[in-house]
Amino acid sequence: MHVCETVTCVCVCVSLVVEEKELRVLIQGPADRGITFLSFFFCHLSLLLPIFLSFFCLSFSLSVSVSVSLSLSLSLCVGDGNAKMSNVYINNSHGVDDDDFYDRNLALFEEEMDTRPKVSSLLNRLANYTNLTQGAREHEEAESIGEKRKSPQMGTFMGVYLPCLQNIFGVILFLRLTWVVGTAGVLQALCIVFICCCCTLLTAISMSAIATNGVVPAGGSYFMISRSLGPEFGGAVGLCFYLGTTFAGAMYILGAIEILLMYIAPWAAIFVSSSPDGEGAAMLNNMRVYGSIFLLLMALLVFVGVKYVNKLASVFLACVIISILSIYTGALVSAFISTNQIILLGNGTVPSTFDPSLPSSEATTALWLQFCEGPDLNASCDYYFNLSNISEIPGIPGLSSGVITENIWSVYLSKGDVLEKGSLPSPRPVHPPTNRLPYVFADITTSFTLLVGIFFPSVTGIMAGSNRSGDLKDAQRSIPIGTIMAILTTSLVYLSSVVLFGACIEGVVLRDKFGDSVKGNLVVGTLSWPSPWVIVIGSFFSTCGAGLQSLTGAPRLLQAIAKDNIIPFLRVFGHGKANGEPTWALLLTALIAELGILIASLDLVAPILSMFFLMCYLFVNLACALQTLLRTPNWRPRFSYYHWTLSFLGMIICLALMFISSWYYAIVAIVIAGMIYKYIEYHGAEKEWGDGIRGLSLSAARYALLRLEEGPPHTKNWRPQLLVLLKLDEDAYVKSPRLLTFASQLKAGKGLTIVGTVITGNYLHSYGEALAAEQHQMDKEKVKGFCQCIVANKAREGISHMIQSSGLGGMRHNTVVMGWPLAWRQSEDPQSWKTFINTVRVTTAAHLALLVPKNISLFPGNSEPCGEGYIDVWWIVHDGGMLMLLPFLLRQHKVWRKCAMRIFTVAQMEDNSIQMKKDLATFLYHLRIEADVEVVEMAQLVKDRNSMLRLTSIGSDDDEDTDGGGGPTGNAEKGGGAAGGRERDGGMSASENRRVHMTWTKEKALQYRATHSGFTHVHLNEVIVNKSHDARLVLLNMPGPPRNPAGDENYMEFLEVLTEGLERVLLVRGGGSEVITIYS
C-alpha cells in the first residue's frame, strides 16, 4: 500500500513538471510543431498515469482487506442488491449517476418535487436569468434564430457614467446658464445650482438603494417606483416621468432650433417681421415650423432603428465634452486677453451692429439716425441721447479684471427694461425707452423662482443608468457608483461654470440672453477658445442627440407601463413591431412632443418638464424612506450609504422646488398624477407586487388594531360590524345574493363586513372547494369586505366556530345577518330550521345583535331605489336602540333615501298613551332622528311576561338579557308590552314557567291559529298588518328561542304568525348593549 502511494506521488510530480515545461514552450512559440505535439501528448499522458496507478493500488488494497471489512467489500460488488446503501457514502464509478444519488437520497420529498423544485434546479434558473425585456432586440446585433443571447457586458463607465453625463449636460448649459448667472448674480446662481444638484444627489442615493435591493429588470425608474409604491403610485409617477421625458425631447428640439436660427443660419428664417413689434411672433412661428420638421425627422430615425441612435450617442457625447473643455480653456485665456467689445450709450447697452464712433462735424452715424429725427447735425434728438456718452468696453474682461465684484449680486428685470451697467452714471430719462430705440431689452420678467424652473432640467437625466440596467454586467454595483459620480462631476462643472462666467464676462453681456450686444453670437461662445463655433456646433449636435435619446426612451417607458396592464386605455401602446420596437408608443410620444413644440418657447417648456421630473424624484425618495421606515424583511439593499432622513430631505426639496419654480404648474402636475392614481385604483388591473404601500397599510392596520384592543367602543362609536351567513349551491354560488345587497345598503359601503359560509365535509378533501367558495361569495354584488369559509363536519358546528372566531382584535363583528329558512314547514330535513334556531342561541350567548330579513328575495337591489314610502319600526321591547339606529343607517343609502320613518309603540290599558307619545317624541328629538310617532292601544295585549312565555311553551333566554334591560325609563319598558312581567307574575314564578312543557304539532298549530285569534301574537300581527301594510320595510323585535329544544317548532310557528301578511320584514334582536345615545 505504501509502495502504491509513493509511485502515485512521483507520477504526479513528474506530470506537473512536464506540464510546466509544456506551457513554457507554448508561450515561447516553438518553431517545430512536432516537438510541441510530443510534449503535449507526454504531458497529458503523465497526468493520466497517476490516476490509473492510484486506481490499481486502491483496488489491490481493497482486495487485501476483504477479511477485515467483509461487509464493505460486498457492498462494492457489482449487482449487489444493497449497492444503493453504499452509494450514499462512497462515490463509486460502478454506481448510478449523481442525479440518481440525489433523487434517491430525497425519496422522502419525492411527492413534493412537482410543486417545490430541487435546489439545483432553482440555482440553475437564477444563473440563467436575464433582465433584458422580451423583444428588446435593439441591444443585440443581428442574432439568428436559435443563437444564444449575449450576456450584458457593459461596465460602470460606459454603461452608467457616460450616459448620465450625456443626459445631464444639455441645452440649458449652453443657452441659459450665462443668463441665469447674470440675472441672479453669482451668489444666487450658486444657490440655485446647489439646491438642484442636492435634489438630484439625494434622489440618486435613494435610487441606488432601491436599485440594489434585488435585480432590476429593464424598465428603470418606472419599475423601481411601481414595485416599491404599488401599481397606483407606479402608474401615476411612471406617466409623469413619461410626460417629462417627452417634453424634454421637445425642449431639446427647441434648443437646437434656437441655435440654428439665431447663431448658425439666421438667413434661414421663414417668417420675417418688418417692424420691431412683430419680431418675437415671427421668431415663435419659425420655431414651430422648424421644430415640427426636426421632430418628424427624429421620429423617423428612431422608427427606422434605435441602433443608429446608439451609434451616434458617442459622437454627441464627444461634442459635449469638447464644448465644455473649450469653455474652461477660454476662461484661462481671458486672463491675458480681453475680447468682444460692446457699445454703451450712457449705461445702456446698444446692439453691436452700430458704429461706436461719435458723429463728426461733417457726417452722422447710423446710431444718430436711430435717436434723432434726421441726418442733420442740428436735428432734434432724444433727450437721453443728448445727455449720454457713447462708450466701448470689453464684453469679456477676463479672470483678472475683477468683474466678479459687479456680478455677485442679482439684477432682476421686467419685460422691456434696458440692460444697464450699474457702475456707470446715467441721466434720468424723461420717459422710459421703447423697443423702437436701438437698445438691448429684457424679453421676459425675471425672478428667482422663474430661474429655478428654467435651470432644473439641466440636472435631470440621472435615470439614464438605471434605464440601461438590462445592459449592465453588474447593475447593483454600476448604478450607484456611476450615477453618483456623474452627478458629482456635473455639479462640479455647473458650480465652476457659474464662478467662471461671473468672473470673466461683463454683467450686461451675461444678461443678454440672445447675444445682441456681442454681434449676435452665443454668449458662452464668446468665452470659448479657439472659436465661438466650437460651442455653437457642439451645442447644436449635443441638443439634437439629447432629443433623440428622449424620443428613444419615452416610448419604451410608455410600452413598459402598457405591458403591466395597470391602465386599461394604454393597452394598445404595449404592442409594436416584431422586434419589440414600440411603434404606437412612438406615435403618441411624437404627438405629445408636438404640443411642446407649438409652445415654441424654451423658457415656457422648461418649467413644465421640471414639474414632472420633480414629481418622479419625489416619489423615488418617498419609496426609499417608506421601505426603510417599515423595515420590511425584503428590504436589504447592497448600497448601504442611505438613510431615511436623507430620502425625506430629498422629498421635501423636490416638493419645495415644485412650488418655488411654478406653483400653478405644480398644482396641475399633482392633479394629473392624482387623477391617474384614482383611475388605476378604481378601473385598473389589481397587481400584487409586494410594494411599500401595502406594507404601510399592514403597519397602519396593526397599529389601529392594537389601539382598538385597549377597550370596548363607546356607544357613540358603535356601528354594525356585520357577519353575513350565506348558503352556497352546488356550483359554490350564493343562493341569496340579496343578503349581500342588504348588507351593503346597511353599511353604505362603510365599516366591517365579513361574509361567511360553511361547507360540510373534511378540510383536507374540501380545500379547493373552500377556495372557490371564497372567490364567488362577493363577486356579484361587489360588497367590500372579507370572505371566510369554514369546512366542518356539521353546518351547526361550523356556524358556531365562525361566530366565535371571525374578526381580529378590535375588528370583530357585533352583528350577525342571516336569512330566514324558507319553506321550513315543508322541509323534509328539519336540520335547516334547527340550525337557524341554534344560530340564534349562539348569537345570544355571544351577546351579538341579530338581523333576520324575511322574504329577502323581495328586498330592493342597489339599482332599484324605493319610491316614497315608510320604514315602520314596531318598538315592542327596548333592545339598546337597534330599532332606532337601523332605519337611520338604511336611509343613508340611495335605495332607502326617499323613505320616511314611523315608530309604533304599544300602550297597555293602565298606560297614559298621550304622555307616552310626548315622551317618545322628545326622546327621538334628543336622538336627532326624524320620525313620526304613533302609540297603539291594545286592550288584550300581554298582561305579563308569562303569557308570552306560555305561548312559546317554555322560558326564554330573554328573562335575564332583555327583560327590564336598561330602557331609559320604567314607563318605556311598560310601553314595550312584554317588559313588565317581573312586576306581575299572575301567581306563577319564573321557575314554574320553566317547568311548562307544551309541544305543538302542525295540526295543533293550525287549530290554534283558527280558534285563538285573540292571543297576543295573532292580535299583534293583525294590528301590524293594519298599520304597516303599505310600508316599504317593517322592523320588529325578535324574541329569543326557548331554552328547551322541544319547543323549537312552536317558536318557528310563533314567528311565522307574527310576520304573516307583511311583504318585507326585518327581525331585530339586540346584543344587550346600548348602541345609541342622546349625548354628544
PDB file of C-alpha atoms in Angstrom, residues 470-575:
ATOM      1  CA  GLY A 470     -30.614  45.418 -18.836  1.00  0.00           C
ATOM      2  CA  ASP A 471     -27.255  46.112 -20.497  1.00  0.00           C
ATOM      3  CA  LEU A 472     -25.117  46.227 -17.363  1.00  0.00           C
ATOM      4  CA  LYS A 473     -22.823  43.421 -16.312  1.00  0.00           C
ATOM      5  CA  ASP A 474     -23.348  44.157 -12.614  1.00  0.00           C
ATOM      6  CA  ALA A 475     -26.225  46.606 -12.277  1.00  0.00           C
ATOM      7  CA  GLN A 476     -26.234  46.568  -8.487  1.00  0.00           C
ATOM      8  CA  ARG A 477     -22.670  47.830  -8.428  1.00  0.00           C
ATOM      9  CA  SER A 478     -22.619  50.037 -11.515  1.00  0.00           C
ATOM     10  CA  ILE A 479     -25.809  52.051 -10.963  1.00  0.00           C
ATOM     11  CA  PRO A 480     -24.894  53.612  -7.591  1.00  0.00           C
ATOM     12  CA  ILE A 481     -21.263  54.336  -8.437  1.00  0.00           C
ATOM     13  CA  GLY A 482     -21.831  55.554 -11.982  1.00  0.00           C
ATOM     14  CA  THR A 483     -24.866  57.717 -11.175  1.00  0.00           C
ATOM     15  CA  ILE A 484     -23.405  59.401  -8.101  1.00  0.00           C
ATOM     16  CA  MET A 485     -20.080  60.029  -9.824  1.00  0.00           C
ATOM     17  CA  ALA A 486     -21.868  61.547 -12.823  1.00  0.00           C
ATOM     18  CA  ILE A 487     -23.892  63.837 -10.530  1.00  0.00           C
ATOM     19  CA  LEU A 488     -20.768  64.926  -8.668  1.00  0.00           C
ATOM     20  CA  THR A 489     -18.962  65.604 -11.958  1.00  0.00           C
ATOM     21  CA  THR A 490     -21.791  67.633 -13.459  1.00  0.00           C
ATOM     22  CA  SER A 491     -22.343  69.512 -10.189  1.00  0.00           C
ATOM     23  CA  LEU A 492     -18.672  70.470 -10.143  1.00  0.00           C
ATOM     24  CA  VAL A 493     -18.873  71.638 -13.760  1.00  0.00           C
ATOM     25  CA  TYR A 494     -22.013  73.702 -13.107  1.00  0.00           C
ATOM     26  CA  LEU A 495     -20.694  75.319  -9.928  1.00  0.00           C
ATOM     27  CA  SER A 496     -17.323  76.128 -11.508  1.00  0.00           C
ATOM     28  CA  SER A 497     -19.050  77.457 -14.640  1.00  0.00           C
ATOM     29  CA  VAL A 498     -21.120  79.847 -12.535  1.00  0.00           C
ATOM     30  CA  VAL A 499     -17.969  81.245 -10.928  1.00  0.00           C
ATOM     31  CA  LEU A 500     -16.084  81.419 -14.256  1.00  0.00           C
ATOM     32  CA  PHE A 501     -18.960  83.170 -16.038  1.00  0.00           C
ATOM     33  CA  GLY A 502     -19.250  85.705 -13.243  1.00  0.00           C
ATOM     34  CA  ALA A 503     -15.501  86.281 -13.165  1.00  0.00           C
ATOM     35  CA  CYS A 504     -14.877  86.538 -16.922  1.00  0.00           C
ATOM     36  CA  ILE A 505     -17.930  88.060 -18.626  1.00  0.00           C
ATOM     37  CA  GLU A 506     -19.373  91.553 -18.281  1.00  0.00           C
ATOM     38  CA  GLY A 507     -22.740  91.684 -16.447  1.00  0.00           C
ATOM     39  CA  VAL A 508     -24.731  93.263 -19.282  1.00  0.00           C
ATOM     40  CA  VAL A 509     -23.436  90.568 -21.622  1.00  0.00           C
ATOM     41  CA  LEU A 510     -24.467  87.842 -19.177  1.00  0.00           C
ATOM     42  CA  ARG A 511     -27.982  89.298 -19.044  1.00  0.00           C
ATOM     43  CA  ASP A 512     -28.113  89.472 -22.851  1.00  0.00           C
ATOM     44  CA  LYS A 513     -29.939  86.203 -23.500  1.00  0.00           C
ATOM     45  CA  PHE A 514     -29.508  86.136 -27.284  1.00  0.00           C
ATOM     46  CA  GLY A 515     -26.118  87.880 -27.618  1.00  0.00           C
ATOM     47  CA  ASP A 516     -27.300  91.067 -29.353  1.00  0.00           C
ATOM     48  CA  SER A 517     -24.549  93.088 -27.651  1.00  0.00           C
ATOM     49  CA  VAL A 518     -21.811  90.752 -28.944  1.00  0.00           C
ATOM     50  CA  LYS A 519     -22.718  90.764 -32.648  1.00  0.00           C
ATOM     51  CA  GLY A 520     -25.420  88.129 -32.265  1.00  0.00           C
ATOM     52  CA  ASN A 521     -23.042  85.441 -31.054  1.00  0.00           C
ATOM     53  CA  LEU A 522     -23.835  82.845 -28.424  1.00  0.00           C
ATOM     54  CA  VAL A 523     -22.728  84.415 -25.133  1.00  0.00           C
ATOM     55  CA  VAL A 524     -20.971  81.326 -23.855  1.00  0.00           C
ATOM     56  CA  GLY A 525     -19.365  81.010 -27.290  1.00  0.00           C
ATOM     57  CA  THR A 526     -17.630  84.386 -26.864  1.00  0.00           C
ATOM     58  CA  LEU A 527     -15.760  82.897 -23.902  1.00  0.00           C
ATOM     59  CA  SER A 528     -14.744  79.674 -25.645  1.00  0.00           C
ATOM     60  CA  TRP A 529     -11.416  79.060 -27.270  1.00  0.00           C
ATOM     61  CA  PRO A 530     -10.272  78.946 -30.023  1.00  0.00           C
ATOM     62  CA  SER A 531     -13.523  79.946 -31.752  1.00  0.00           C
ATOM     63  CA  PRO A 532     -17.180  80.520 -30.827  1.00  0.00           C
ATOM     64  CA  TRP A 533     -18.121  77.981 -33.469  1.00  0.00           C
ATOM     65  CA  VAL A 534     -16.786  75.200 -31.260  1.00  0.00           C
ATOM     66  CA  ILE A 535     -19.575  75.873 -28.783  1.00  0.00           C
ATOM     67  CA  VAL A 536     -22.195  76.592 -31.438  1.00  0.00           C
ATOM     68  CA  ILE A 537     -21.602  73.401 -33.407  1.00  0.00           C
ATOM     69  CA  GLY A 538     -21.039  71.292 -30.300  1.00  0.00           C
ATOM     70  CA  SER A 539     -24.159  72.532 -28.539  1.00  0.00           C
ATOM     71  CA  PHE A 540     -26.255  72.035 -31.674  1.00  0.00           C
ATOM     72  CA  PHE A 541     -25.276  68.395 -32.063  1.00  0.00           C
ATOM     73  CA  SER A 542     -25.487  67.700 -28.336  1.00  0.00           C
ATOM     74  CA  THR A 543     -29.057  69.052 -28.175  1.00  0.00           C
ATOM     75  CA  CYS A 544     -30.007  67.001 -31.236  1.00  0.00           C
ATOM     76  CA  GLY A 545     -28.533  63.908 -29.588  1.00  0.00           C
ATOM     77  CA  ALA A 546     -30.368  64.583 -26.325  1.00  0.00           C
ATOM     78  CA  GLY A 547     -33.620  64.973 -28.260  1.00  0.00           C
ATOM     79  CA  LEU A 548     -33.044  61.633 -29.988  1.00  0.00           C
ATOM     80  CA  GLN A 549     -32.342  59.973 -26.652  1.00  0.00           C
ATOM     81  CA  SER A 550     -35.605  61.352 -25.239  1.00  0.00           C
ATOM     82  CA  LEU A 551     -37.604  60.176 -28.245  1.00  0.00           C
ATOM     83  CA  THR A 552     -35.966  56.771 -27.842  1.00  0.00           C
ATOM     84  CA  GLY A 553     -36.523  56.340 -24.110  1.00  0.00           C
ATOM     85  CA  ALA A 554     -40.030  57.794 -23.720  1.00  0.00           C
ATOM     86  CA  PRO A 555     -41.830  55.253 -25.987  1.00  0.00           C
ATOM     87  CA  ARG A 556     -40.134  52.363 -24.183  1.00  0.00           C
ATOM     88  CA  LEU A 557     -41.234  53.741 -20.852  1.00  0.00           C
ATOM     89  CA  LEU A 558     -44.811  54.009 -22.104  1.00  0.00           C
ATOM     90  CA  GLN A 559     -44.588  50.482 -23.510  1.00  0.00           C
ATOM     91  CA  ALA A 560     -43.429  49.150 -20.131  1.00  0.00           C
ATOM     92  CA  ILE A 561     -46.395  50.828 -18.412  1.00  0.00           C
ATOM     93  CA  ALA A 562     -48.804  49.476 -21.027  1.00  0.00           C
ATOM     94  CA  LYS A 563     -47.453  45.938 -20.748  1.00  0.00           C
ATOM     95  CA  ASP A 564     -48.037  45.948 -16.999  1.00  0.00           C
ATOM     96  CA  ASN A 565     -51.730  46.318 -17.859  1.00  0.00           C
ATOM     97  CA  ILE A 566     -52.471  48.636 -14.958  1.00  0.00           C
ATOM     98  CA  ILE A 567     -54.064  51.348 -17.132  1.00  0.00           C
ATOM     99  CA  PRO A 568     -56.653  49.768 -19.446  1.00  0.00           C
ATOM    100  CA  PHE A 569     -56.782  52.505 -22.093  1.00  0.00           C
ATOM    101  CA  LEU A 570     -53.000  52.264 -22.660  1.00  0.00           C
ATOM    102  CA  ARG A 571     -53.013  48.595 -23.643  1.00  0.00           C
ATOM    103  CA  VAL A 572     -52.730  49.364 -27.337  1.00  0.00           C
ATOM    104  CA  PHE A 573     -49.382  51.084 -26.759  1.00  0.00           C
ATOM    105  CA  GLY A 574     -47.882  47.878 -25.416  1.00  0.00           C
ATOM    106  CA  HIS A 575     -47.756  46.457 -28.938  1.00  0.00           C
TER     107      HIS A 575
END
